[in-house]
Coordinates of C-alpha atoms and ligand atoms in Angstrom, one line a residue:
X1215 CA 52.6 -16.3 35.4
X1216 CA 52.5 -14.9 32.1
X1217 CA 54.2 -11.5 31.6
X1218 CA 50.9 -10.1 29.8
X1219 CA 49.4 -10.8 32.8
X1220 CA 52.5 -8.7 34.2
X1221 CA 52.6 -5.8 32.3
X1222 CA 48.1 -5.3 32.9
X1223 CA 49.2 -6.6 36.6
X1224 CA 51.6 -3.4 37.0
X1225 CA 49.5 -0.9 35.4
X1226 CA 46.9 -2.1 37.5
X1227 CA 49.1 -1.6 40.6
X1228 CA 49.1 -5.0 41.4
X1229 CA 52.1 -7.4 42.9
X1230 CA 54.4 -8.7 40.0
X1231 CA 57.3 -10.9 40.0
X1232 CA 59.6 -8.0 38.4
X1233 CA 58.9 -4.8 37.1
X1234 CA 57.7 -4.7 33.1
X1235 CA 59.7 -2.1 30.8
X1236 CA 59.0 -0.6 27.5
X1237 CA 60.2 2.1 25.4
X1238 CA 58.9 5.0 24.5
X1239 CA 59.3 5.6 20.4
X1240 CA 60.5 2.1 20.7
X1241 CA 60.2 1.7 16.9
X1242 CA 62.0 4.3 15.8
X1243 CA 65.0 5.4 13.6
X1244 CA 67.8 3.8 15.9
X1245 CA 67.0 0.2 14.6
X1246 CA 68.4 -0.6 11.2
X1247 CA 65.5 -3.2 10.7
X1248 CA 63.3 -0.2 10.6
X1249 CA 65.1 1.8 8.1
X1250 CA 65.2 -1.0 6.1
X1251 CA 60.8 -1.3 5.9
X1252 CA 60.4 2.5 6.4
X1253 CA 63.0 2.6 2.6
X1254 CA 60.8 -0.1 1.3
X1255 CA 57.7 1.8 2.0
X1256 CA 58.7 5.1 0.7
X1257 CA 57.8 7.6 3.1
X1258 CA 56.7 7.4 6.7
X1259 CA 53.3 7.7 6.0
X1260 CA 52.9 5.0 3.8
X1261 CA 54.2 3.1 6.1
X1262 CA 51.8 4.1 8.6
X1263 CA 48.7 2.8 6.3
X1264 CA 50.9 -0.2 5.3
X1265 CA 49.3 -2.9 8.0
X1266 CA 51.7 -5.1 7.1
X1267 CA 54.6 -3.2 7.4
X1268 CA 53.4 -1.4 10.6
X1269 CA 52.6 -4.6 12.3
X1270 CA 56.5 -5.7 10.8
X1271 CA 58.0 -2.8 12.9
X1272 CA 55.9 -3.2 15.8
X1273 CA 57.6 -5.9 16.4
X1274 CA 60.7 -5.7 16.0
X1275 CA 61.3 -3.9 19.3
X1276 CA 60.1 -7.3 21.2
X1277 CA 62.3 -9.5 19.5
X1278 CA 65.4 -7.4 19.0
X1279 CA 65.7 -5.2 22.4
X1280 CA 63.1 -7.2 24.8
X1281 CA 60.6 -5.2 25.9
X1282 CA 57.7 -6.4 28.1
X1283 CA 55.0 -4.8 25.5
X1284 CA 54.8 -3.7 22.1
X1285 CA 53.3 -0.1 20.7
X1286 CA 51.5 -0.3 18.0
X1287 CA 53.2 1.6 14.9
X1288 CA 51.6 4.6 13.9
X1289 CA 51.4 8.3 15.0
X1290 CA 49.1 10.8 16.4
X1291 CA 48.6 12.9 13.4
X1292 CA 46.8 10.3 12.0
X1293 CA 43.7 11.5 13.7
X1294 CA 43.7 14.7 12.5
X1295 CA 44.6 13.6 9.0
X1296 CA 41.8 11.6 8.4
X1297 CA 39.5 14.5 9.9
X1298 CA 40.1 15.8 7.1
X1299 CA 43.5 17.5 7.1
X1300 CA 46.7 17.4 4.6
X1301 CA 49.3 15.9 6.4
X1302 CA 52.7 15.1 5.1
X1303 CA 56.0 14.4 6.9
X1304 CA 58.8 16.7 5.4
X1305 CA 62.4 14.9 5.2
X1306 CA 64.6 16.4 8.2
X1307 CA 61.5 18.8 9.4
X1308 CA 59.0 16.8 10.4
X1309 CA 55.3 16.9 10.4
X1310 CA 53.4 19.6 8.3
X1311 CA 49.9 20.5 7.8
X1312 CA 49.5 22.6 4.2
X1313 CA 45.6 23.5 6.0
X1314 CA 46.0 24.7 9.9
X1315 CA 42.9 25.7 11.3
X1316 CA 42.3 29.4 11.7
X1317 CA 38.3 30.1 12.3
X1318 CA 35.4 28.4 12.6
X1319 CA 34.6 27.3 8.9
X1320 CA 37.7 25.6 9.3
X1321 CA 36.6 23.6 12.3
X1322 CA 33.2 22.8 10.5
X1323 CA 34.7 21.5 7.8
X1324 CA 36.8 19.2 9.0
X1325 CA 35.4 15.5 9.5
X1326 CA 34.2 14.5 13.1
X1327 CA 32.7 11.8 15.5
X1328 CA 32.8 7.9 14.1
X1329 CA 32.7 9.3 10.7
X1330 CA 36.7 9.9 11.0
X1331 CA 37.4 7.3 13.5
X1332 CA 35.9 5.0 10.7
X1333 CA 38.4 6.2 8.4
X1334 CA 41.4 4.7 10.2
X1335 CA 40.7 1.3 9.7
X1336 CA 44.6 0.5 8.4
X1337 CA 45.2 1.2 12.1
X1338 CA 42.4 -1.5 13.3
X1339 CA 44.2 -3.9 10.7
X1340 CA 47.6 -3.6 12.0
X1341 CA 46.6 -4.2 15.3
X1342 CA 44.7 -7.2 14.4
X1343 CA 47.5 -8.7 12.6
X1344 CA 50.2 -7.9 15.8
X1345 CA 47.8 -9.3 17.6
X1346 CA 47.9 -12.8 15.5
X1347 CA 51.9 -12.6 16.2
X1348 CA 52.6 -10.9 19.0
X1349 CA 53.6 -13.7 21.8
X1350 CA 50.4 -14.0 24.4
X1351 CA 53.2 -13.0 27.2
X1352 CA 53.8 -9.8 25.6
X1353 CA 50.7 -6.9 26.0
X1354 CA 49.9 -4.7 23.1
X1355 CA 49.9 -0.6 23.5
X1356 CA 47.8 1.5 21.4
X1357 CA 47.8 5.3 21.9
X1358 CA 46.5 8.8 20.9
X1359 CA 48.0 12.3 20.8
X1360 CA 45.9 14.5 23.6
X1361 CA 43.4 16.8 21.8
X1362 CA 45.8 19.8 23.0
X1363 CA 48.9 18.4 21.6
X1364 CA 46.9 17.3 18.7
X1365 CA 45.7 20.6 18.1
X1366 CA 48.9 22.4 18.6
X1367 CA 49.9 20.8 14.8
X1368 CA 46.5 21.6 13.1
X1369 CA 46.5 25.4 14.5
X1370 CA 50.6 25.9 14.0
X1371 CA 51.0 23.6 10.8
X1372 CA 53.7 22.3 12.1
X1373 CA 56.1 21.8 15.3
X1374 CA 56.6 25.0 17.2
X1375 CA 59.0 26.4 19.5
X1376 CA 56.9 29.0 21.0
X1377 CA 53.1 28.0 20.1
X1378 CA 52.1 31.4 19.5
X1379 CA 49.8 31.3 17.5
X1380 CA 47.5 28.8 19.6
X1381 CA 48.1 30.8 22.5
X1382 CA 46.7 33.7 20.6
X1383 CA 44.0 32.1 20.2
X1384 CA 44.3 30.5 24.2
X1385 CA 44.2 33.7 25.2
X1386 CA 41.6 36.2 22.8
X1387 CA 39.7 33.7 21.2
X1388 CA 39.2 30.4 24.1
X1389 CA 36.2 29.4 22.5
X1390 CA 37.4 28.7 18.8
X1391 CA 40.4 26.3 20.9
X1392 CA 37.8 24.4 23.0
X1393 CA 35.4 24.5 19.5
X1394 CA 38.5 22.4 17.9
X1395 CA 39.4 20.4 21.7
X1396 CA 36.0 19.7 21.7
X1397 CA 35.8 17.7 18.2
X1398 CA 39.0 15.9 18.6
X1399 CA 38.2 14.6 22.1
X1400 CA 35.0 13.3 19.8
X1401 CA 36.9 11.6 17.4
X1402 CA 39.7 10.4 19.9
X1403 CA 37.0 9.2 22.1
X1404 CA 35.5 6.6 19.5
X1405 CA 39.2 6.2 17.9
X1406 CA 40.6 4.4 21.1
X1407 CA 37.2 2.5 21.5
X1408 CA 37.6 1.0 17.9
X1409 CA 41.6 0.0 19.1
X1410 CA 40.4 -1.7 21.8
X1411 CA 37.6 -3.6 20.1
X1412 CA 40.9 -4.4 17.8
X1413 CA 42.3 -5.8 20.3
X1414 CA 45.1 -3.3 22.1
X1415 CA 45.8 -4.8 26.0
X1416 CA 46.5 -0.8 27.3
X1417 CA 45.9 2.8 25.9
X1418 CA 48.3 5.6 26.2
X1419 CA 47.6 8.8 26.1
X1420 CA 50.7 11.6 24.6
X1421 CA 50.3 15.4 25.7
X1422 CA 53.5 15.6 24.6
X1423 CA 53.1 19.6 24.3
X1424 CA 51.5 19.6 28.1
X1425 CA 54.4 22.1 29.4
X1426 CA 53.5 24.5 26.4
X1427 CA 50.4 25.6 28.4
X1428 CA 50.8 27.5 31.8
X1429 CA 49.8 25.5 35.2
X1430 CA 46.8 27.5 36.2
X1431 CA 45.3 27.3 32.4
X1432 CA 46.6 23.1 32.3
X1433 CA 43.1 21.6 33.1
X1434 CA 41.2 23.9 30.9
X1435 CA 42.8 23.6 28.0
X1436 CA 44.1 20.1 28.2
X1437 CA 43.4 17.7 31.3
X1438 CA 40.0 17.8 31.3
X1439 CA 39.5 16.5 27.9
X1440 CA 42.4 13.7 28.8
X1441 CA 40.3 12.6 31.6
X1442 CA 37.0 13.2 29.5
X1443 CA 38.3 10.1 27.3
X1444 CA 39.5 7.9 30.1
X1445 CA 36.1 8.0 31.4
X1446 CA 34.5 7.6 28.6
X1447 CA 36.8 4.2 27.8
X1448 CA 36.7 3.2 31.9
X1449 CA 33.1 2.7 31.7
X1450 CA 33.2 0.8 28.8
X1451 CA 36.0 -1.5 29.3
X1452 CA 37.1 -1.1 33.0
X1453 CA 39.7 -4.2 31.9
X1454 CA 41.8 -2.2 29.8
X1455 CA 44.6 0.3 32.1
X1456 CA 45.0 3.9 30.6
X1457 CA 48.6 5.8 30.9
X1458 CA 48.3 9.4 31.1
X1459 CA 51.3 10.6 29.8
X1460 CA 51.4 14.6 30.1
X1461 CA 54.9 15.9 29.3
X1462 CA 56.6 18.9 31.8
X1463 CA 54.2 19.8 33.8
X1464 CA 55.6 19.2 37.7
X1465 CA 53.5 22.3 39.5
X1466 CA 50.5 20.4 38.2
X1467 CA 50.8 17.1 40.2
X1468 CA 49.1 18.8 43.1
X1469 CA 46.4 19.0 40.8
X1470 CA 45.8 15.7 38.8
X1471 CA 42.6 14.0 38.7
X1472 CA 40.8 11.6 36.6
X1473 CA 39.9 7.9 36.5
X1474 CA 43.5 5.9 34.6
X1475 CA 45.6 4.0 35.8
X1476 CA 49.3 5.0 35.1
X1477 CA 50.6 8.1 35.2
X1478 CA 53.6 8.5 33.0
X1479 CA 56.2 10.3 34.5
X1480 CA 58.5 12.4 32.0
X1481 CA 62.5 12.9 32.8
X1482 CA 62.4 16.5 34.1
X1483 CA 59.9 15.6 36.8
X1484 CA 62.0 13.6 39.9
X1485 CA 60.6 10.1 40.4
X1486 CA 60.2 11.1 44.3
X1487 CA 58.2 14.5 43.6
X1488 CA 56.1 12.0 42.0
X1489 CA 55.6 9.4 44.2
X1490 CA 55.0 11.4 46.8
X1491 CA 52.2 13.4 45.3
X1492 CA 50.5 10.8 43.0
X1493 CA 51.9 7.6 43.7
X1494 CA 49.3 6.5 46.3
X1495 CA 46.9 6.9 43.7
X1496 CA 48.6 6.4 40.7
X1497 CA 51.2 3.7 39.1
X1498 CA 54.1 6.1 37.8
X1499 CA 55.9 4.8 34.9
X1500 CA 59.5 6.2 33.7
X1501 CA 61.2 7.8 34.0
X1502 CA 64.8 7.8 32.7
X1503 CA 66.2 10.6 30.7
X1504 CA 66.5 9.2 27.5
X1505 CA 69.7 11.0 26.3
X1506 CA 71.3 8.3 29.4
X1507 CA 71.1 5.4 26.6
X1508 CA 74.0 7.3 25.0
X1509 CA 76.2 5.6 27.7
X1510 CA 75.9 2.4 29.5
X1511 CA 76.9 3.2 32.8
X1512 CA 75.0 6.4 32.9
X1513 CA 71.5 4.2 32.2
X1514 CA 72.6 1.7 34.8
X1515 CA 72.9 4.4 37.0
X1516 CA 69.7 6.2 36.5
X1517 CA 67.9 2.4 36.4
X1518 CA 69.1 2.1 40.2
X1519 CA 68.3 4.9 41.4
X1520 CA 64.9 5.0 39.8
X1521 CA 64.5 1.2 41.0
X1522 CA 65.7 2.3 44.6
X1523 CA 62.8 5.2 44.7
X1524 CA 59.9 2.7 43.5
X1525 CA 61.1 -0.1 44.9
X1526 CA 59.7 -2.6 42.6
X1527 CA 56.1 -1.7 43.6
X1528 CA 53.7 0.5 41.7
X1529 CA 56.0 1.1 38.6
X1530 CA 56.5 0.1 35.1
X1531 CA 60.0 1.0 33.8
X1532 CA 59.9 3.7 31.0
X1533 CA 62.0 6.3 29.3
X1534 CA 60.7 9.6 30.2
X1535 CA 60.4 10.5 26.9
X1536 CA 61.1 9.0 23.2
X1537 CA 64.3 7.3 22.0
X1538 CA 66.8 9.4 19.9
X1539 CA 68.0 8.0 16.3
X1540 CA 71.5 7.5 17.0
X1541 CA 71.4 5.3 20.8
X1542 CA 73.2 2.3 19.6
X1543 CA 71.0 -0.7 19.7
X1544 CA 73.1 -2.8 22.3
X1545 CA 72.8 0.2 24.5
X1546 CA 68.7 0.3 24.2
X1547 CA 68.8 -3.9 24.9
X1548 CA 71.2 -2.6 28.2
X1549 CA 68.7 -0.7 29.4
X1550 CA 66.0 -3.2 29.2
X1551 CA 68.1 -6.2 30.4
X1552 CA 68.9 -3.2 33.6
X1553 CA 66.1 -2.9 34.4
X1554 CA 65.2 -6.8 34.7
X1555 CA 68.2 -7.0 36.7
X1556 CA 67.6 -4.3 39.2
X1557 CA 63.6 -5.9 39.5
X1558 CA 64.5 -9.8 39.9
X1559 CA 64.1 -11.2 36.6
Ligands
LIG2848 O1 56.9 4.3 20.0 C1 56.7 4.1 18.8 O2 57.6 3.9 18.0 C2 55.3 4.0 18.4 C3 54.9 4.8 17.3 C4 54.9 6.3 17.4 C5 55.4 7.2 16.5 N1 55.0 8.5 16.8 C6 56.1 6.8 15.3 C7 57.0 7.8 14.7 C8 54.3 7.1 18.4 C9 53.7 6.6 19.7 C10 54.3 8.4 18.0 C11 53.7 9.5 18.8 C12 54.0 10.9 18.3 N2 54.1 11.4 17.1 C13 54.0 12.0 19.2 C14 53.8 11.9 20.7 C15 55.0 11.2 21.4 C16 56.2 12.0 21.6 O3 57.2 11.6 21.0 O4 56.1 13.0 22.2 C17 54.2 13.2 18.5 C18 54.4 14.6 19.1 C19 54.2 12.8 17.1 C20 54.4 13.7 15.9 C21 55.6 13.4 15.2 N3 55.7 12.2 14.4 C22 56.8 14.0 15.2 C23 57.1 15.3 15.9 C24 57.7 13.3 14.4 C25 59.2 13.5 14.3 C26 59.6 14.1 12.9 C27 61.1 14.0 12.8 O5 61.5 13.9 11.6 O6 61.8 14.0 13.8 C28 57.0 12.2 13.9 C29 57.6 11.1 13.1 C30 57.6 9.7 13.7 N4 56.6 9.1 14.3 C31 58.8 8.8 13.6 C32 58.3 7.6 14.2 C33 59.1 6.3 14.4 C34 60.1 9.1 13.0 C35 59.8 9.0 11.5 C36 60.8 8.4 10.7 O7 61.7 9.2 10.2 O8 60.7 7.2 10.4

């Protein structure tokens, strides 16, 4: 059997021969490959419109570490960039919006439905061209940001600590938040539609910002429109599994819903709370702490006792949450080869 096969297999919660792994951030600052094409194209987000070089460092993950599926290289502010938003990525602070949204005219003026998931074709073309090189045994990943997380950087600006100022607006002014929810989940809707018709195997979905909302105010704000854009996918193209990956949120297993297949399972959250209140329903990938990759016995470790609560059934192998920039290489590749090892490979 072919391990593309596998990796749509496991998410699917079907029988495989050994349990798939990827990474998450899998093409990120800890390979020197990738410095090497991010310094040739000048700044990240040139590389992010540069199909070529994006479809280079999707790559480079499968044939240097040996993961059982690519991501796609880009990022989730992409979305709200082409909506219409100034986006640039500030050396050592990250992401920054000159334009966050503050009332309505700001919401009306920013660019919505297929008009703005037209305008990310250079995403379209690097999926295309992975496609054409990525080895048929290997399954392709394309993803979105969740309209919450998504909107924390076009209210804030930026990153936050504290999220104050969308939970000012959470809290006296709901409707301008679900005004802005409401035209993401549009765009992001159509967005993943036009990745699969480009060919992605399996969509992921990041709320990587999930724990910044408070359990009993989780679905209203965020889940709903998660699970708004897996069903609007599932009944479109009921081939292609969807990973729900909400970050921190462990008082609101009791409560998920939704038509998608994996539920990502971040590294706060114990494997076994998991399984035993979603793992019926859903696959659980993860969940490793990724800060374990700093030592080699520490990831063996974790891959055991991860592999001893799944059992080999109803999981796909997973950081539970991105790689840092400074894991040595060979210690990334050990967790892979681990986690082969502990699943029969
Ligand atoms: O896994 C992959 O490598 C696929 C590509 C990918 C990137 N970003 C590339 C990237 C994916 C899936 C993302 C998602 C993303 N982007 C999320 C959700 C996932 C998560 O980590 O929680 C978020 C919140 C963002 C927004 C964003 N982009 C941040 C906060 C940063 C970090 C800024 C910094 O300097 O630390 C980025 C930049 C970014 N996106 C990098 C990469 C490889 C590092 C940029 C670089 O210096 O080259």
């Amino acid at each position: 059997m072919q391990s593309r096969k596998i990796f749509v297999d496991a998410c699917f919660g079907k029988e495989t021969p050994y349990t798939p792994v990827w990474m998450m951030r899998q093409a990120g600052r800890y390979l020197p490959e990738y410095m090497a094409v991010r310094k040739e194209a000048g700044n990240f987000l040139n590389l992010c419109h540069n199909p070529k070089m994006a479809c280079e460092v999707s790559l480079q993950p499968v044939d240097i570490v040996g993961v059982d599926a690519a991501i796609m290289f880009s990022d989730i502010l992409v979305i709200p960039d082409e909506m219409g938003m100034d986006l640039s990525f500030v050396k050592g602070e990250g992401p920054k919006f000159s334009d966050p949204i503050t009332c309505d005219a700001d919401i009306d003026r920013l660019i919505g439905g297929d008009e703005a998931a037209s305008k990310l074709t250079y995403v379209f073309d690097t999926i295309k061209l992975i496609k054409e090189q990525l080895a048929d045994d290997k399954a392709l990943i394309g993803f979105t940001g969740a309209p919450w997380t998504l909107a924390t950087y076009m209210i804030e600006g930026q990153g936050t600590k504290t999220y104050n100022i969308c939970k000012k607006m959470m809290y006296s002014n709901p409707e301008l938040l679900h005004k802005i929810l409401a035209k993401v989940t549009e765009v992001v809707k159509l967005y993943m539609e036009k990745q699969i018709q480009a060919g992605i195997d399996v969509v992921q979905i990041f709320d990587s910002w999930a724990s910044a909302i408070e359990t009993e105010k989780y679905d209203e704000f965020s889940w709903k429109y998660m699970v708004e854009i897996a069903d609007y996918l599932k009944v479109k193209y009921p081939h292609i599994p969807i990973i729900m990956f909400p970050k921190g949120i462990p008082a609101f297993l009791d409560k998920v819903y939704g038509n998608f297949d994996v539920f990502g399972v971040d590294w706060a959250t114990p494997m076994e709370l998991a399984k035993e209140k979603i793992g019926d329903k859903y696959v659980l990938q993860g969940n490793m702490e990724p800060c374990r990759l700093y030592s080699k016995e520490a990831t063996t470790k974790s891959v055991e006792e991860i592999q001893e609560v799944m059992g080999g059934k109803r999981h796909i192998f997973n950081l539970g949450h991105g790689i840092l920039p400074d894991v040595p290489v060979e210690n990334a590749k050990h967790f892979i080869n681990e986690c082969h090892r502990v699943s029969g490979k």
